[in-house]
Tab-separated table of C-alpha atoms in Angstrom:
chain	number	residue	atom	x	y	z
A	1	MET	CA	130.622	228.010	100.854
A	2	THR	CA	132.552	225.102	100.380
A	3	PRO	CA	133.537	224.388	96.484
A	4	GLU	CA	131.462	221.710	97.038
A	5	ASN	CA	128.106	223.369	97.788
A	6	GLN	CA	129.219	225.885	95.527
A	7	LYS	CA	128.645	222.996	93.218
A	8	ARG	CA	125.884	222.054	94.535
A	9	HIS	CA	123.863	225.389	94.615
A	10	ASP	CA	124.728	226.322	90.819
A	11	GLU	CA	123.465	223.536	89.925
A	12	LYS	CA	120.472	223.446	91.486
A	13	LEU	CA	119.904	227.147	89.919
A	14	GLN	CA	121.122	226.546	86.822
A	15	ARG	CA	118.366	223.586	86.919
A	16	ILE	CA	115.631	226.216	88.059
A	17	ASN	CA	116.933	228.980	85.290
A	18	ASP	CA	116.833	226.476	82.494
A	19	ALA	CA	113.262	225.609	83.080
A	20	VAL	CA	112.140	229.145	83.556
A	21	ALA	CA	113.328	230.003	80.312
A	22	LEU	CA	111.988	226.948	78.350
A	23	LYS	CA	114.693	224.931	77.975
A	24	GLU	CA	115.482	221.475	79.366
A	25	PRO	CA	117.684	221.224	81.971
A	26	ASP	CA	119.892	217.720	83.255
A	27	ARG	CA	116.143	216.766	84.865
A	28	VAL	CA	112.934	218.551	86.283
A	29	PRO	CA	113.601	221.186	89.112
A	30	MET	CA	111.942	220.177	92.460
A	31	THR	CA	111.232	223.477	94.313
A	32	PRO	CA	107.512	222.390	96.546
A	33	ALA	CA	107.116	224.613	99.500
A	34	ALA	CA	107.785	223.043	102.391
A	35	SER	CA	105.594	224.968	104.098
A	36	LEU	CA	104.886	223.513	107.318
A	37	TYR	CA	106.187	219.878	106.783
A	38	PRO	CA	109.861	220.439	108.077
A	39	ILE	CA	107.953	221.189	111.203
A	40	ILE	CA	106.350	218.219	111.303
A	41	HIS	CA	108.916	216.027	109.994
A	42	SER	CA	111.225	217.237	112.926
A	43	GLY	CA	108.679	216.221	115.282
A	44	TYR	CA	107.607	219.417	116.704
A	45	THR	CA	104.413	221.555	116.212
A	46	VAL	CA	103.979	224.654	114.767
A	47	ALA	CA	102.462	226.098	118.038
A	48	GLU	CA	106.077	225.477	119.567
A	49	LEU	CA	108.090	226.833	116.769
A	50	VAL	CA	105.493	230.135	116.709
A	51	TYR	CA	106.712	230.417	120.388
A	52	ASP	CA	110.593	229.479	120.075
A	53	THR	CA	112.062	232.922	119.687
A	54	SER	CA	114.853	231.371	119.699
A	55	LEU	CA	114.754	230.324	116.532
A	56	GLU	CA	116.477	226.698	117.738
A	57	LYS	CA	113.721	224.433	115.994
A	58	ALA	CA	112.994	226.217	113.288
A	59	ARG	CA	116.849	226.086	112.608
A	60	ALA	CA	116.690	222.152	112.808
A	61	ALA	CA	113.617	221.534	111.314
A	62	VAL	CA	114.565	223.295	108.016
A	63	ILE	CA	117.828	221.977	107.778
A	64	LYS	CA	116.752	218.354	108.531
A	65	TYR	CA	114.448	218.638	105.730
A	66	LEU	CA	116.326	219.985	103.673
A	67	THR	CA	119.277	217.264	104.123
A	68	ASP	CA	116.912	214.078	104.322
A	69	PHE	CA	115.255	215.388	100.839
A	70	ASP	CA	117.289	217.712	98.667
A	71	PRO	CA	115.140	219.733	96.658
A	72	ASP	CA	116.663	222.283	94.801
A	73	VAL	CA	115.841	225.542	96.595
A	74	GLY	CA	116.361	226.294	100.517
A	75	ALA	CA	113.122	226.439	102.897
A	76	ASP	CA	112.191	229.250	104.581
A	77	VAL	CA	112.189	229.558	108.468
A	78	SER	CA	109.827	232.575	109.156
A	79	MET	CA	106.585	229.856	108.430
A	80	SER	CA	103.774	230.345	109.635
A	81	GLY	CA	105.488	233.464	112.582
A	82	THR	CA	108.065	231.425	113.510
A	83	GLY	CA	109.318	232.924	116.723
A	84	GLU	CA	106.762	235.747	116.655
A	85	GLY	CA	103.938	234.372	119.187
A	86	PRO	CA	104.929	236.136	122.360
A	87	ILE	CA	104.926	239.754	120.012
A	88	LEU	CA	101.844	238.791	118.330
A	89	GLU	CA	99.601	238.188	121.824
A	90	LYS	CA	100.581	241.947	122.519
A	91	MET	CA	99.577	242.994	118.788
A	92	LYS	CA	95.928	241.549	119.771
A	93	SER	CA	95.282	241.290	116.284
A	94	LYS	CA	91.198	241.261	114.877
A	95	THR	CA	92.061	239.776	111.503
A	96	MET	CA	94.354	236.660	112.167
A	97	LEU	CA	94.961	233.920	114.300
A	98	TYR	CA	97.847	231.529	114.741
A	99	ALA	CA	98.982	228.125	116.275
A	100	GLY	CA	99.300	228.286	120.331
A	101	MET	CA	97.618	231.562	120.534
A	102	PRO	CA	95.393	231.506	123.655
A	103	GLY	CA	91.519	231.312	123.175
A	104	ALA	CA	91.899	230.897	119.564
A	105	ASN	CA	90.972	226.901	119.338
A	106	LEU	CA	92.862	226.450	116.982
A	107	ASP	CA	94.745	223.374	116.035
A	108	GLU	CA	98.532	223.013	117.333
A	109	ASN	CA	99.216	222.245	113.733
A	110	SER	CA	97.619	225.025	111.481
A	111	LEU	CA	98.547	227.851	109.548
A	112	GLN	CA	97.481	230.942	109.709
A	113	GLN	CA	94.358	231.799	109.367
A	114	PHE	CA	93.191	234.937	108.502
A	115	ILE	CA	89.517	236.310	109.482
A	116	GLU	CA	87.687	238.262	106.623
A	117	PHE	CA	85.630	241.269	107.791
A	118	PRO	CA	85.274	244.440	106.123
A	119	LEU	CA	86.948	247.443	107.013
A	120	LEU	CA	85.644	250.254	104.489
A	121	LEU	CA	82.301	250.198	105.249
A	122	ASP	CA	79.184	251.620	102.847
A	123	ASP	CA	79.279	255.226	103.992
A	124	GLU	CA	83.056	255.787	103.856
A	125	PHE	CA	83.906	255.745	100.167
A	126	GLU	CA	83.805	259.572	100.321
A	127	GLU	CA	86.282	260.325	103.234
A	128	PHE	CA	88.430	257.066	101.854
A	129	PHE	CA	89.110	258.763	98.967
A	130	THR	CA	89.757	262.491	99.671
A	131	ASP	CA	91.397	262.264	103.160
A	132	ARG	CA	92.576	258.526	102.930
A	133	THR	CA	95.259	259.007	105.914
A	134	ARG	CA	92.531	260.481	108.495
A	135	TRP	CA	90.517	257.259	107.528
A	136	ALA	CA	93.156	254.899	107.701
A	137	ILE	CA	93.458	256.595	111.220
A	138	ARG	CA	90.719	256.785	112.377
A	139	LYS	CA	88.774	253.876	111.091
A	140	SER	CA	90.421	251.052	109.295
A	141	ILE	CA	93.233	250.735	111.744
A	142	PRO	CA	91.961	250.398	115.122
A	143	ARG	CA	89.456	247.849	113.355
A	144	THR	CA	92.562	245.417	112.531
A	145	SER	CA	93.718	245.301	116.370
A	146	GLU	CA	92.726	245.752	120.066
A	147	LEU	CA	96.657	247.404	120.501
A	148	LEU	CA	96.047	250.178	117.543
A	149	GLU	CA	92.066	251.021	119.337
A	150	PRO	CA	93.368	254.323	120.870
A	151	LEU	CA	93.933	255.883	117.326
A	152	ALA	CA	90.420	256.206	116.829
A	153	ARG	CA	90.665	259.136	118.992
A	154	LEU	CA	92.715	261.043	117.092
A	155	ASN	CA	90.756	263.799	115.489
A	156	PHE	CA	92.952	266.756	114.582
A	157	THR	CA	92.096	270.089	113.057
A	158	TYR	CA	94.005	273.031	111.783
A	159	ASN	CA	94.555	274.623	114.634
A	160	THR	CA	95.053	271.419	117.584
A	161	GLY	CA	97.934	272.563	119.975
A	162	ALA	CA	100.773	270.990	122.235
A	163	SER	CA	98.367	270.985	125.276
A	164	MET	CA	95.906	268.639	123.308
A	165	LEU	CA	97.625	266.431	122.229
A	166	ALA	CA	99.564	266.531	125.297
A	167	MET	CA	96.207	265.424	126.882
A	168	VAL	CA	95.461	262.294	124.246
A	169	PHE	CA	99.107	261.054	124.236
A	170	SER	CA	99.202	260.872	128.097
A	171	ASP	CA	95.888	258.838	128.189
A	172	PRO	CA	96.632	255.347	129.800
A	173	LYS	CA	95.963	253.001	127.241
A	174	PHE	CA	97.650	255.481	124.738
A	175	LYS	CA	100.692	255.290	126.587
A	176	GLU	CA	100.252	251.635	126.842
A	177	MET	CA	99.962	251.372	122.759
A	178	ILE	CA	103.420	253.019	122.132
A	179	GLU	CA	105.049	251.686	124.958
A	180	THR	CA	104.208	248.489	122.945
A	181	LEU	CA	104.459	249.626	119.464
A	182	TRP	CA	108.622	250.790	120.653
A	183	GLU	CA	108.657	246.507	122.343
A	184	ILE	CA	107.292	245.421	118.918
A	185	ASN	CA	110.246	247.273	117.235
A	186	GLU	CA	112.683	246.369	119.731
A	187	PHE	CA	111.354	242.113	119.319
A	188	TYR	CA	111.823	242.577	115.372
A	189	ALA	CA	114.936	244.172	115.701
A	190	GLU	CA	115.851	241.072	117.460
A	191	LEU	CA	114.463	238.196	115.247
A	192	ARG	CA	115.342	239.359	111.799
A	193	PRO	CA	119.476	238.879	111.966
A	194	LYS	CA	118.370	235.688	113.373
A	195	GLN	CA	116.178	234.635	110.744
A	196	ALA	CA	118.790	235.797	108.062
A	197	ALA	CA	122.097	233.985	109.935
A	198	ILE	CA	119.806	230.725	109.237
A	199	ARG	CA	118.953	231.753	105.620
A	200	GLN	CA	123.223	232.239	105.095
A	201	GLU	CA	123.532	229.117	107.213
A	202	ILE	CA	120.849	227.568	104.030
A	203	LEU	CA	122.781	228.983	101.146
A	204	GLU	CA	125.985	227.804	102.586
A	205	MET	CA	124.772	224.015	102.483
A	206	GLY	CA	124.347	224.965	98.692
A	207	PHE	CA	120.200	225.612	98.706
A	208	PRO	CA	119.470	228.628	96.458
A	209	ASN	CA	117.113	231.433	97.575
A	210	ILE	CA	115.707	232.289	94.606
A	211	ARG	CA	112.716	235.080	96.727
A	212	GLY	CA	113.055	238.437	95.352
A	213	ALA	CA	111.836	241.604	96.699
A	214	GLY	CA	109.167	243.511	94.944
A	215	GLY	CA	106.406	241.422	95.686
A	216	SER	CA	102.554	242.793	95.071
A	217	LEU	CA	98.876	242.183	94.988
A	218	VAL	CA	96.493	242.999	92.141
A	219	PRO	CA	94.877	245.911	93.005
A	220	PHE	CA	91.300	243.531	93.091
A	221	ASP	CA	92.876	241.445	95.496
A	222	ALA	CA	93.832	244.311	98.059
A	223	TYR	CA	90.344	245.709	97.414
A	224	SER	CA	88.659	242.376	98.197
A	225	ASP	CA	90.889	241.159	100.919
A	226	PHE	CA	91.517	244.278	102.817
A	227	LEU	CA	89.070	247.081	102.332
A	228	ARG	CA	85.548	245.604	101.783
A	229	GLY	CA	85.602	241.493	102.203
A	230	THR	CA	84.868	238.752	99.419
A	231	ILE	CA	80.899	238.980	99.521
A	232	LEU	CA	81.207	242.911	99.449
A	233	SER	CA	83.512	242.644	96.428
A	234	MET	CA	81.535	240.772	94.349
A	235	GLU	CA	78.438	242.993	95.300
A	236	ASP	CA	80.698	246.159	93.951
A	237	MET	CA	81.289	244.631	90.769
A	238	PHE	CA	77.867	245.814	90.051
A	239	GLU	CA	76.718	248.347	92.505
A	240	ARG	CA	79.771	250.779	92.701
A	241	PRO	CA	81.946	249.695	89.849
A	242	GLN	CA	83.391	252.908	89.747
A	243	ASP	CA	84.933	252.771	93.166
A	244	ILE	CA	86.189	249.771	92.303
A	245	GLU	CA	88.191	251.179	88.992
A	246	ARG	CA	88.826	254.453	91.029
A	247	PHE	CA	90.732	252.676	93.744
A	248	ILE	CA	92.840	250.007	91.024
A	249	ASN	CA	94.005	252.950	88.734
A	250	GLU	CA	95.730	254.889	91.782
A	251	SER	CA	96.679	251.556	93.352
A	252	MET	CA	98.438	250.489	90.371
A	253	GLU	CA	100.450	253.762	89.616
A	254	GLU	CA	101.517	252.980	93.178
A	255	THR	CA	101.937	249.701	92.690
A	256	GLU	CA	103.936	249.654	89.525
A	257	ALA	CA	106.239	252.686	90.893
A	258	ARG	CA	107.309	250.437	94.207
A	259	ILE	CA	107.757	247.709	91.654
A	260	LEU	CA	110.195	249.448	89.595
A	261	ALA	CA	111.975	250.803	92.658
A	262	THR	CA	113.776	247.824	92.896
A	263	LYS	CA	115.183	247.646	89.615
A	264	GLY	CA	119.071	246.510	90.275
A	265	ILE	CA	118.008	244.568	93.375
A	266	ASP	CA	118.184	240.919	93.653
A	267	GLU	CA	118.063	240.735	89.941
A	268	GLY	CA	117.181	236.909	88.384
A	269	LYS	CA	114.971	235.745	91.535
A	270	HIS	CA	111.935	235.152	92.082
A	271	VAL	CA	109.083	237.882	92.918
A	272	PHE	CA	106.162	236.412	94.565
A	273	VAL	CA	102.433	237.482	93.211
A	274	ALA	CA	99.623	235.417	95.024
A	275	LEU	CA	96.174	235.232	92.811
A	276	HIS	CA	93.409	235.346	95.705
A	277	LYS	CA	90.075	236.254	93.766
A	278	GLY	CA	90.699	235.718	90.369
A	279	MET	CA	89.290	231.828	89.913
A	280	ASP	CA	87.215	230.320	87.623
A	281	GLY	CA	83.745	231.490	88.586
A	282	PHE	CA	84.408	234.445	91.152
A	283	MET	CA	83.751	236.803	88.131
A	284	SER	CA	82.819	236.495	84.586
A	285	HIS	CA	85.725	236.514	81.707
A	286	GLU	CA	84.975	240.307	80.483
A	287	LEU	CA	84.964	241.089	84.500
A	288	TYR	CA	88.015	239.381	84.780
A	289	ARG	CA	90.087	240.782	81.444
A	290	LYS	CA	88.267	244.082	83.212
A	291	TYR	CA	89.185	243.819	86.868
A	292	TYR	CA	91.971	241.651	87.116
A	293	TRP	CA	93.856	240.556	84.241
A	294	ASN	CA	94.949	243.852	82.751
A	295	HIS	CA	96.439	245.064	85.752
A	296	LEU	CA	97.947	241.590	86.947
A	297	GLN	CA	99.817	241.879	82.848
A	298	ARG	CA	100.953	245.375	84.204
A	299	ILE	CA	101.988	243.837	87.302
A	300	ILE	CA	104.013	241.279	85.178
A	301	LEU	CA	105.722	243.675	82.834
A	302	ALA	CA	107.076	245.444	85.988
A	303	ILE	CA	108.641	243.185	87.386
A	304	ILE	CA	110.606	241.745	84.186
A	305	GLU	CA	111.419	245.404	83.768
A	306	SER	CA	112.959	245.387	87.269
A	307	GLY	CA	115.063	242.562	86.056
A	308	LYS	CA	113.327	240.274	88.004
A	309	ILE	CA	111.051	236.594	87.240
A	310	PRO	CA	107.120	237.139	88.097
A	311	TYR	CA	106.380	234.000	90.143
A	312	ILE	CA	102.474	233.758	89.554
A	313	TYR	CA	100.946	231.908	91.878
A	314	THR	CA	97.340	230.933	91.405
A	315	GLU	CA	94.469	229.869	93.776
A	316	GLY	CA	91.267	227.946	92.671
A	317	LYS	CA	90.780	226.441	89.519
A	318	TYR	CA	92.068	228.622	86.814
A	319	ASP	CA	91.038	226.779	83.718
A	320	THR	CA	89.355	229.638	82.159
A	321	ARG	CA	91.986	231.986	82.513
A	322	ILE	CA	94.845	230.283	80.947
A	323	ASP	CA	94.174	232.287	77.767
A	324	CYS	CA	94.946	235.355	79.026
A	325	LEU	CA	98.020	234.091	80.704
A	326	THR	CA	99.428	233.364	77.647
A	327	GLU	CA	100.185	236.955	76.641
A	328	VAL	CA	103.047	237.992	78.458
A	329	PRO	CA	106.763	237.646	77.151
A	330	VAL	CA	108.175	234.498	76.467
A	331	GLY	CA	110.512	232.931	78.574
A	332	LYS	CA	110.122	235.576	81.649
A	333	VAL	CA	107.221	234.057	83.591
A	334	PHE	CA	107.064	231.371	85.741
A	335	TYR	CA	103.305	230.149	86.714
A	336	HIS	CA	102.108	228.096	89.409
A	337	PHE	CA	98.568	226.221	89.399
A	338	GLU	CA	96.579	224.964	92.330
A	339	ASP	CA	93.902	223.585	90.502
A	340	VAL	CA	94.123	223.474	86.212
A	341	ASP	CA	94.176	220.641	83.578
A	342	MET	CA	97.695	220.443	83.524
A	343	ALA	CA	97.839	219.082	80.201
A	344	VAL	CA	95.903	222.384	78.733
A	345	ALA	CA	98.096	223.964	80.870
A	346	LYS	CA	100.962	222.469	79.118
A	347	GLN	CA	99.456	223.302	75.361
A	348	LYS	CA	98.856	226.364	75.633
A	349	LEU	CA	101.339	227.868	77.811
A	350	GLY	CA	104.641	225.938	76.284
A	351	GLY	CA	106.776	227.664	74.402
A	352	ILE	CA	105.442	231.050	76.516
A	353	ALA	CA	105.759	230.027	80.523
A	354	CYS	CA	107.024	227.687	82.821
A	355	ILE	CA	104.681	226.229	84.460
A	356	SER	CA	104.567	224.291	87.901
A	357	GLY	CA	102.337	222.751	90.760
A	358	GLY	CA	99.291	220.462	89.742
A	359	PHE	CA	100.769	217.453	91.463
A	360	PRO	CA	97.711	216.971	94.635
A	361	ALA	CA	99.116	218.280	97.840
A	362	ALA	CA	96.293	215.689	99.584
A	363	LEU	CA	97.932	212.670	98.071
A	364	LEU	CA	100.929	213.079	100.375
A	365	ASP	CA	98.218	213.639	103.531
A	366	TRP	CA	96.194	210.387	102.770
A	367	GLY	CA	97.753	208.509	99.561
A	368	THR	CA	99.529	205.357	99.603
A	369	PRO	CA	103.843	206.107	98.198
A	370	GLU	CA	102.285	203.763	94.768
A	371	LYS	CA	99.609	206.268	93.862
A	372	VAL	CA	101.978	209.079	94.829
A	373	ARG	CA	104.606	207.374	92.361
A	374	ASP	CA	101.686	207.012	89.915
A	375	GLU	CA	100.723	210.850	90.041
A	376	VAL	CA	103.874	212.429	89.897
A	377	LYS	CA	104.726	209.481	86.295
A	378	ARG	CA	101.295	211.421	85.304
A	379	LEU	CA	102.564	215.012	85.687
A	380	LEU	CA	105.634	214.292	84.687
A	381	ASP	CA	104.711	212.626	81.366
A	382	VAL	CA	101.850	215.151	80.651
A	383	CYS	CA	104.578	218.324	81.948
A	384	ALA	CA	108.258	218.009	81.220
A	385	PRO	CA	108.463	216.819	77.769
A	386	GLY	CA	110.464	219.804	76.074
A	387	GLY	CA	111.241	222.028	79.348
A	388	GLY	CA	109.730	224.561	80.667
A	389	PHE	CA	108.238	222.646	83.884
A	390	ILE	CA	109.119	222.474	87.440
A	391	PHE	CA	107.854	220.287	89.861
A	392	GLU	CA	105.661	221.494	92.571
A	393	THR	CA	103.144	220.617	94.702
A	394	SER	CA	99.393	222.429	94.753
A	395	CYS	CA	99.789	224.390	97.644
A	396	GLY	CA	102.652	223.141	99.825
A	397	MET	CA	103.024	220.232	102.285
A	398	GLY	CA	101.402	219.767	105.912
A	399	LYS	CA	100.900	216.864	107.229
A	400	CYS	CA	102.620	214.762	105.067
A	401	LYS	CA	103.430	211.260	105.492
A	402	LYS	CA	107.563	210.515	105.513
A	403	GLU	CA	107.223	207.913	102.566
A	404	ASN	CA	104.812	209.758	100.419
A	405	VAL	CA	107.379	213.026	100.400
A	406	GLU	CA	110.226	210.461	99.749
A	407	ALA	CA	108.119	208.734	97.051
A	408	MET	CA	107.708	212.123	95.365
A	409	PHE	CA	111.093	213.578	95.687
A	410	GLU	CA	112.535	209.896	94.338
A	411	THR	CA	110.444	209.738	91.647
A	412	VAL	CA	111.131	213.048	89.944
A	413	ARG	CA	114.446	212.655	90.697
A	414	GLU	CA	114.535	209.078	88.610
A	415	TYR	CA	111.837	209.840	86.318
A	416	GLY	CA	112.321	213.347	85.750
A	417	VAL	CA	115.660	212.988	83.666
A	418	TYR	CA	116.037	214.799	80.181
């Protein structure tokens, strides 16, 4: 890194670190999640980048975005499955659609779409809790991918011998699965160094990489997202509370251990924790504390103990949850809000935790530069005084108008000075 770029990097990183520590930096840091916008801004489509295994288009898009707008962090080159298209086809996922996917009828600039359905059925709880490996191999994993459907045939017993295993694994579908899995591994072994090289290039341009190891899901989110689905998990809070609690308790031990195992790695960096099912209206305040906050709080404390900063990404409305979010160590946590009264968030969390978000991303798509500037100024007036505020959009950026993105960055840079 050149001395000039090192200075640039250090200034940006100091700006972010000061805000997280509830200090007033030279100006409000700007770290909006770039998401798909660099692709759109560079004239590509998401589908093009998904199938560009060289990553050259992704590299060009990210570098153009960083050069044109100069945010305070780098942008990720692996957005929305960049470069993975050919191998995603071979995985034959039943839970994901992506731009360019044959037969998906998805917009060429769409984010990846998650298809939710229950993997853990009503009559499988006993097996799930007593023989998790058997259940996963024969039931849940085959349900997620056509490629992995042959696993449902595995039915080992204590006296299963080599001849029987040879019959199973020599089946043409099994052989095809295994050969494809080797191909998938080889593909990512080639893709990851390309990603790492671009991230290093971005870093050497003077843009900090603040994302650290140790991310996690709140156990209730794991239960709802990957086991029971949204509707059944809501029912289970009343019809199967003991099963939810048993899963949460088991998962919590594993989650804390996994986070703490990263101690000494990426110290000072931010650990991303997305909150999927904790929003207002999904559950009562009492149930939120019981099934959600108590465990999110433990995750936050574990991340802090591991030497990193919890970056808690709330999704949906979060007005009724703010009081819980105050119950954390001072100056150690970074909250992002999609939809919340930012004035209330600043009033209650100011002096406790850094906050961000609240700027409606749709305004960049459909608004005017004047409306963007007015909203940026309003948000800065509410949240910037006293420090502890980082400017981010509510939920990343997509098909934005260039003039609106320019207005957003320029207004923060000019109006967000302390």
